Short mmCIF file of C-alpha atoms in Angstrom, two decimals:
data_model
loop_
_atom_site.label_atom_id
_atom_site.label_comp_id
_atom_site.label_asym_id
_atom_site.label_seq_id
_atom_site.Cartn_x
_atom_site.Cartn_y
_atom_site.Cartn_z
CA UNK A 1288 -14.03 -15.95 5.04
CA UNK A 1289 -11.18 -15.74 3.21
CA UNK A 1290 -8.25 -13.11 3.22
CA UNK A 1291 -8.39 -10.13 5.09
CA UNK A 1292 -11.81 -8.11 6.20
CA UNK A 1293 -12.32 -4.42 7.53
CA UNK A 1294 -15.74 -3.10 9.29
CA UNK A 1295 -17.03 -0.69 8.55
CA UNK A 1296 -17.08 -0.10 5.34
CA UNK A 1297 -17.81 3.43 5.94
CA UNK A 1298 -18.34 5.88 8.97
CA UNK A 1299 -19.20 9.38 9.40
CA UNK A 1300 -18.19 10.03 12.95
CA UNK A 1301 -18.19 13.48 15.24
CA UNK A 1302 -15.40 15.16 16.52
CA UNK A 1303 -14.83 14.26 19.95
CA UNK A 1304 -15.93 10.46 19.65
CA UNK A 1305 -14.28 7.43 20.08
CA UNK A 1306 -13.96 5.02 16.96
CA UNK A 1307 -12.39 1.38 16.62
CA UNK A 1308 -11.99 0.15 13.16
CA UNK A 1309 -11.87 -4.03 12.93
CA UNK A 1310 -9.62 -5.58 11.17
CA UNK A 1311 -9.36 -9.93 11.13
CA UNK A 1312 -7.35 -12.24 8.83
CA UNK A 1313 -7.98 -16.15 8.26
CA UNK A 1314 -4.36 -16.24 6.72
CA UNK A 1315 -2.17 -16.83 9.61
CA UNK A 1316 -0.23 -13.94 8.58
CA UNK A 1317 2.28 -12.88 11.29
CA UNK A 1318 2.44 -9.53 10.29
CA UNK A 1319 -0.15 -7.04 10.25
CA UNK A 1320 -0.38 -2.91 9.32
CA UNK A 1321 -2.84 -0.33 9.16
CA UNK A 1322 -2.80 2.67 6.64
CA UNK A 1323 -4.15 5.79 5.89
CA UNK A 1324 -4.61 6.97 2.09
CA UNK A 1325 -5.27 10.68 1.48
CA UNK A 1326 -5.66 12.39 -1.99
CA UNK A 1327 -2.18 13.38 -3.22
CA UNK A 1328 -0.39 11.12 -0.76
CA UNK A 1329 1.05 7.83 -0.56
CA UNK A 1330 -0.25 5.20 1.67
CA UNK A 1331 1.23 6.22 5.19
CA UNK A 1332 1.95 3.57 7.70
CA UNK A 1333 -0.07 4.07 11.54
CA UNK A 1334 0.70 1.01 13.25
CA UNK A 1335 2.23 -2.60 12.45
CA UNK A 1336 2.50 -5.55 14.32
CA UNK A 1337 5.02 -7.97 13.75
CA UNK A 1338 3.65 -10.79 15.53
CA UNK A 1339 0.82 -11.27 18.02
CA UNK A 1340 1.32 -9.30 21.38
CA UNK A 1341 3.93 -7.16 19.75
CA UNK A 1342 3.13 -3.61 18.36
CA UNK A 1343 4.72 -0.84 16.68
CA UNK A 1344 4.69 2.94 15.55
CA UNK A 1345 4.62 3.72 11.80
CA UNK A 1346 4.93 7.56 10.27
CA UNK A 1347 1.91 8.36 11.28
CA UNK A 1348 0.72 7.27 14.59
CA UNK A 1349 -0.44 10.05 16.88
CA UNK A 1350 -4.30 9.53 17.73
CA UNK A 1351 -4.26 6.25 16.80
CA UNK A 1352 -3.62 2.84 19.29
CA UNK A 1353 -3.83 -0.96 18.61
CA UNK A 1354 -3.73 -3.90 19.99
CA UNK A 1355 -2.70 -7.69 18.70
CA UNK A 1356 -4.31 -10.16 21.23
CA UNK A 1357 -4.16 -12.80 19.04
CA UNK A 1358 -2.83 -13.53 15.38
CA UNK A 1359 -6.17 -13.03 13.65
CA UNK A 1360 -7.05 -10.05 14.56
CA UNK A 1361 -5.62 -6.09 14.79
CA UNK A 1362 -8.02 -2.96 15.60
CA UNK A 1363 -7.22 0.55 15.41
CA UNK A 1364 -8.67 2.96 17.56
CA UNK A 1365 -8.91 6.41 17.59
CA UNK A 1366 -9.69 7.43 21.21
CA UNK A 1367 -11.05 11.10 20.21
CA UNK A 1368 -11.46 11.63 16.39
CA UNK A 1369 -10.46 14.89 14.84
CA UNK A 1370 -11.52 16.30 11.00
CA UNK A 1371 -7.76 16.06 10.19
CA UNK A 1372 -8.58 12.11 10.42
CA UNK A 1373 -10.90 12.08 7.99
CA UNK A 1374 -9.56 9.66 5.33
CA UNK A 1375 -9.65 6.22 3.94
CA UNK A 1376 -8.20 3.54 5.85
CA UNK A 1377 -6.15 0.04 4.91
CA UNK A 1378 -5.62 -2.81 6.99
CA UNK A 1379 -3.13 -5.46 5.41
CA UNK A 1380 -1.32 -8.55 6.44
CA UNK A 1381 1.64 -10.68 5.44
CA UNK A 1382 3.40 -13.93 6.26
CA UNK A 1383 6.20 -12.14 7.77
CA UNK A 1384 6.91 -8.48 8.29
CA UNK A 1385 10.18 -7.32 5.73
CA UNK A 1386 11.82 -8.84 3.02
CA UNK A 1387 9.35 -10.15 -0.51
CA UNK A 1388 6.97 -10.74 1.32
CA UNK A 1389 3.83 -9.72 -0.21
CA UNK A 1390 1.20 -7.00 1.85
CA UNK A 1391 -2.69 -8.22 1.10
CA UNK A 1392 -4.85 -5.47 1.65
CA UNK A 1393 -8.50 -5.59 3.21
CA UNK A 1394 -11.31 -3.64 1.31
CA UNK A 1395 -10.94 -0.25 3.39
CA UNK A 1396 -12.86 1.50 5.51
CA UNK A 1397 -13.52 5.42 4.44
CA UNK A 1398 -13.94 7.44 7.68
CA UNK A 1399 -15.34 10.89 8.02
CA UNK A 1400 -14.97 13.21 11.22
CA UNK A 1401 -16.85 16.12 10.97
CA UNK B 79 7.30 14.04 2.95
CA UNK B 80 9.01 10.41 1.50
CA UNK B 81 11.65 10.81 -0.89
CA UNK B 82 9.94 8.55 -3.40
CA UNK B 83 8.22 10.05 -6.80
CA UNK B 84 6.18 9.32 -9.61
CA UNK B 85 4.23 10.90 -12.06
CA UNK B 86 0.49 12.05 -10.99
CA UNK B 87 -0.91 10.65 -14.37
CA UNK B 88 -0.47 9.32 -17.81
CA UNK B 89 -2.30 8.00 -20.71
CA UNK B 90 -2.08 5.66 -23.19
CA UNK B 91 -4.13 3.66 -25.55
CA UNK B 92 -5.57 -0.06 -25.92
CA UNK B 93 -2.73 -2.18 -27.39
CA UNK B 94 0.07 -0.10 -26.75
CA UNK B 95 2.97 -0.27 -24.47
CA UNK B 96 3.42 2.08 -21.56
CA UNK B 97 6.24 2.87 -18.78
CA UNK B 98 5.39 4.24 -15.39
CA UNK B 99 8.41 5.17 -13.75
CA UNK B 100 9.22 5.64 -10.20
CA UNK B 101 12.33 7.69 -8.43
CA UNK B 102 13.26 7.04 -4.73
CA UNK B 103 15.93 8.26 -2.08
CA UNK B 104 17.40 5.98 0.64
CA UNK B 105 19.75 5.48 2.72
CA UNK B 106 18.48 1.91 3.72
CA UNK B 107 17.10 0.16 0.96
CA UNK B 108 15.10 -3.70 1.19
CA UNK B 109 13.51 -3.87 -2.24
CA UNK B 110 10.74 -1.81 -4.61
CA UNK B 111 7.16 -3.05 -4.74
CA UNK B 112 5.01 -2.39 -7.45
CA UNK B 113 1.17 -2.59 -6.40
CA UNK B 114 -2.36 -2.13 -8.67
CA UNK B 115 -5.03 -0.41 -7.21
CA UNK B 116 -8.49 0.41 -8.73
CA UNK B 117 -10.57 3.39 -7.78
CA UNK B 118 -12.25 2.56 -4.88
CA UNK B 119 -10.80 -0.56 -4.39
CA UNK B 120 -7.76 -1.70 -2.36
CA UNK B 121 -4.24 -2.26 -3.93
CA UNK B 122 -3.05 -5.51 -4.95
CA UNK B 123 0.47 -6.68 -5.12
CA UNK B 124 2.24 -6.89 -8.43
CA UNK B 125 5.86 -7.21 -8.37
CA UNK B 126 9.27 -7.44 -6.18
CA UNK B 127 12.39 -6.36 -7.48
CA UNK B 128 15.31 -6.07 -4.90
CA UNK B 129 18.42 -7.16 -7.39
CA UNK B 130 19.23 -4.83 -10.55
CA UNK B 131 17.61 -6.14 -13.40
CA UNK B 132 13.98 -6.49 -15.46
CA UNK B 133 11.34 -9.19 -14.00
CA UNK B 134 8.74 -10.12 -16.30
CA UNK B 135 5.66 -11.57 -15.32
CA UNK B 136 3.28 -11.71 -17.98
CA UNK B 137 1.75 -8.21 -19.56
CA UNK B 138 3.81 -6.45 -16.70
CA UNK B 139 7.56 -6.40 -16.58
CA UNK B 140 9.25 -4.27 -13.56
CA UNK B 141 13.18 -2.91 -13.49
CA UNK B 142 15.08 -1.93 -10.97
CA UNK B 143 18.52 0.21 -10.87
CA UNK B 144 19.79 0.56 -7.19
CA UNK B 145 22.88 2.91 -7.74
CA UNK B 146 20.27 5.26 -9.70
CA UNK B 147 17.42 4.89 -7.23
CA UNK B 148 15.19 3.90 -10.10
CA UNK B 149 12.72 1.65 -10.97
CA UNK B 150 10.09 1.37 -13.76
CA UNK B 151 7.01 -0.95 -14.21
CA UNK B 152 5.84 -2.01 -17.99
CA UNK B 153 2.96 -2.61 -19.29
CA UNK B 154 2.50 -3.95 -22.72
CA UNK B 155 -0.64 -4.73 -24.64
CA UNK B 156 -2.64 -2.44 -22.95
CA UNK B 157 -6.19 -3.47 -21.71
CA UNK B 158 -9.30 -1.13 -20.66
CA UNK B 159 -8.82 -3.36 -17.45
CA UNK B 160 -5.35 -1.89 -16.55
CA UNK B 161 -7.24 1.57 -15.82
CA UNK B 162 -5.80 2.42 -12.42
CA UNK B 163 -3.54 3.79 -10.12
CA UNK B 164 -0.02 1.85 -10.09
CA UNK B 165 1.77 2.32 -6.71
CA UNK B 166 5.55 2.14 -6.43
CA UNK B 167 6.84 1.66 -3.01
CA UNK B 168 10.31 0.74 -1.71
CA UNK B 169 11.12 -1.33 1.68
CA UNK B 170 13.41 0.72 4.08
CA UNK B 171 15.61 -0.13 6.65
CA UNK B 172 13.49 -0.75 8.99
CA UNK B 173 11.56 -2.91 6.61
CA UNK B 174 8.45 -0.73 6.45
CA UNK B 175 7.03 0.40 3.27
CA UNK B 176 7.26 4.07 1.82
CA UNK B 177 4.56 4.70 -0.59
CA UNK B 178 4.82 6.99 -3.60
CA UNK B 179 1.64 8.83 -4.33
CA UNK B 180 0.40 6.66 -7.36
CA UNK B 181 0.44 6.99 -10.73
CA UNK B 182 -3.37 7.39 -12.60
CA UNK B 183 -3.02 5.29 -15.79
CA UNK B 184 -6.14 6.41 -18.33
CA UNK B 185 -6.47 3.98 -21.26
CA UNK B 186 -8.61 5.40 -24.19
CA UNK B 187 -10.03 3.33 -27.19
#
């Protein structure tokens, strides 16, 4: 692979259930973020990691965790989905978190709680 | 919400020239991206500004103005292909990005 790739592509999940969405880069990027984009709204920051083994909180990050065990890789679970969650949602990755440095997105995954 | 705006939509037509400008509020400020994103695809990057001034980079210029809070991205020589949603987002000081809502660009024949 190359770049940045998100599974699944698309879920419709109950309220109630637990959901991880899978995100893996082959870019050595450092940095890593997951957002969600809603109709009307900008793309709001859940969670970013800086480096592996360190996380952090974005605007957005009640009912949402992660976890960076390694560089490559950065899911985002939500540990009891709610239909307020229902949205589309962006992994991306860059060299190094700040500064020009340029965000590559993965393809999204569009998640439904009903 | 973010204190970053743009307009919801605009048109324009094949060949011509178009401005999409964006307005933000900060107290921290590490730059202004400008990103291209195509309905139901993800957004890829398009420009950096964080000095005053006009970058050009092909079809696509992008200005920035600090002291105003203002920045603009240019497109000339409009294509069918640039039909999309142009996102303006500026780095705070915590170096995370704050995303306007996107702009809808319509090109018609």
């Amino acid at each position: 692979i190359a770049g940045i790739t998100q599974a699944p592509t698309s879920q419709i999940l109950a309220a109630g259930r637990r959901m991880t969405l899978r995100c893996t880069q082959d870019m050595r990027h450092n940095a890593m973020y997951w957002y969600r984009q809603d109709l009307g709204l900008g793309l709001r920051l859940i969670h970013y990691s800086n480096t592996a083994g360190t996380t952090g909180k974005g605007e957005v990050p009640d009912g949402y965790s992660v976890s960076r065990a390694n560089t490559d890789d950065f899911p985002l679970t939500l540990a009891s989905a709610v239909p307020s969650q229902t949205s589309v949602y962006f992994c991306a990755s860059s060299s190094e978190g700040g500064g020009n440095n340029e965000q590559f997105f993965g393809p999204g995954t569009r998640l439904t709680v009903l | 919400g973010q204190n970053i705006d743009q307009p919801t939509e605009m048109t324009a037509t094949e060949g011509a020239i178009v401005q999409i400008n964006c307005t933000y509020q900060t107290s921290g400020f590490n730059g202004l991206f400008w990103y291209q994103q195509h309905a139901g695809e993800a957004p890829t990057f398009l420009s950096y500004n964080v000095l005053d001034g006009l970058e050009e980079k092909g079809r696509f210029s992008s200005f920035l103005s600090r002291s105003k809070g203002y920045s603009y991205l240019l497109l000339k020589e409009l294509q069918m292909k640039d039909s999309a949603s142009y996102l303006c987002a500026y780095m705070d000081s915590n170096y995370q990005l704050i995303w306007g809502a996107g702009t809808k660009l319509i090109i018609k024949p």
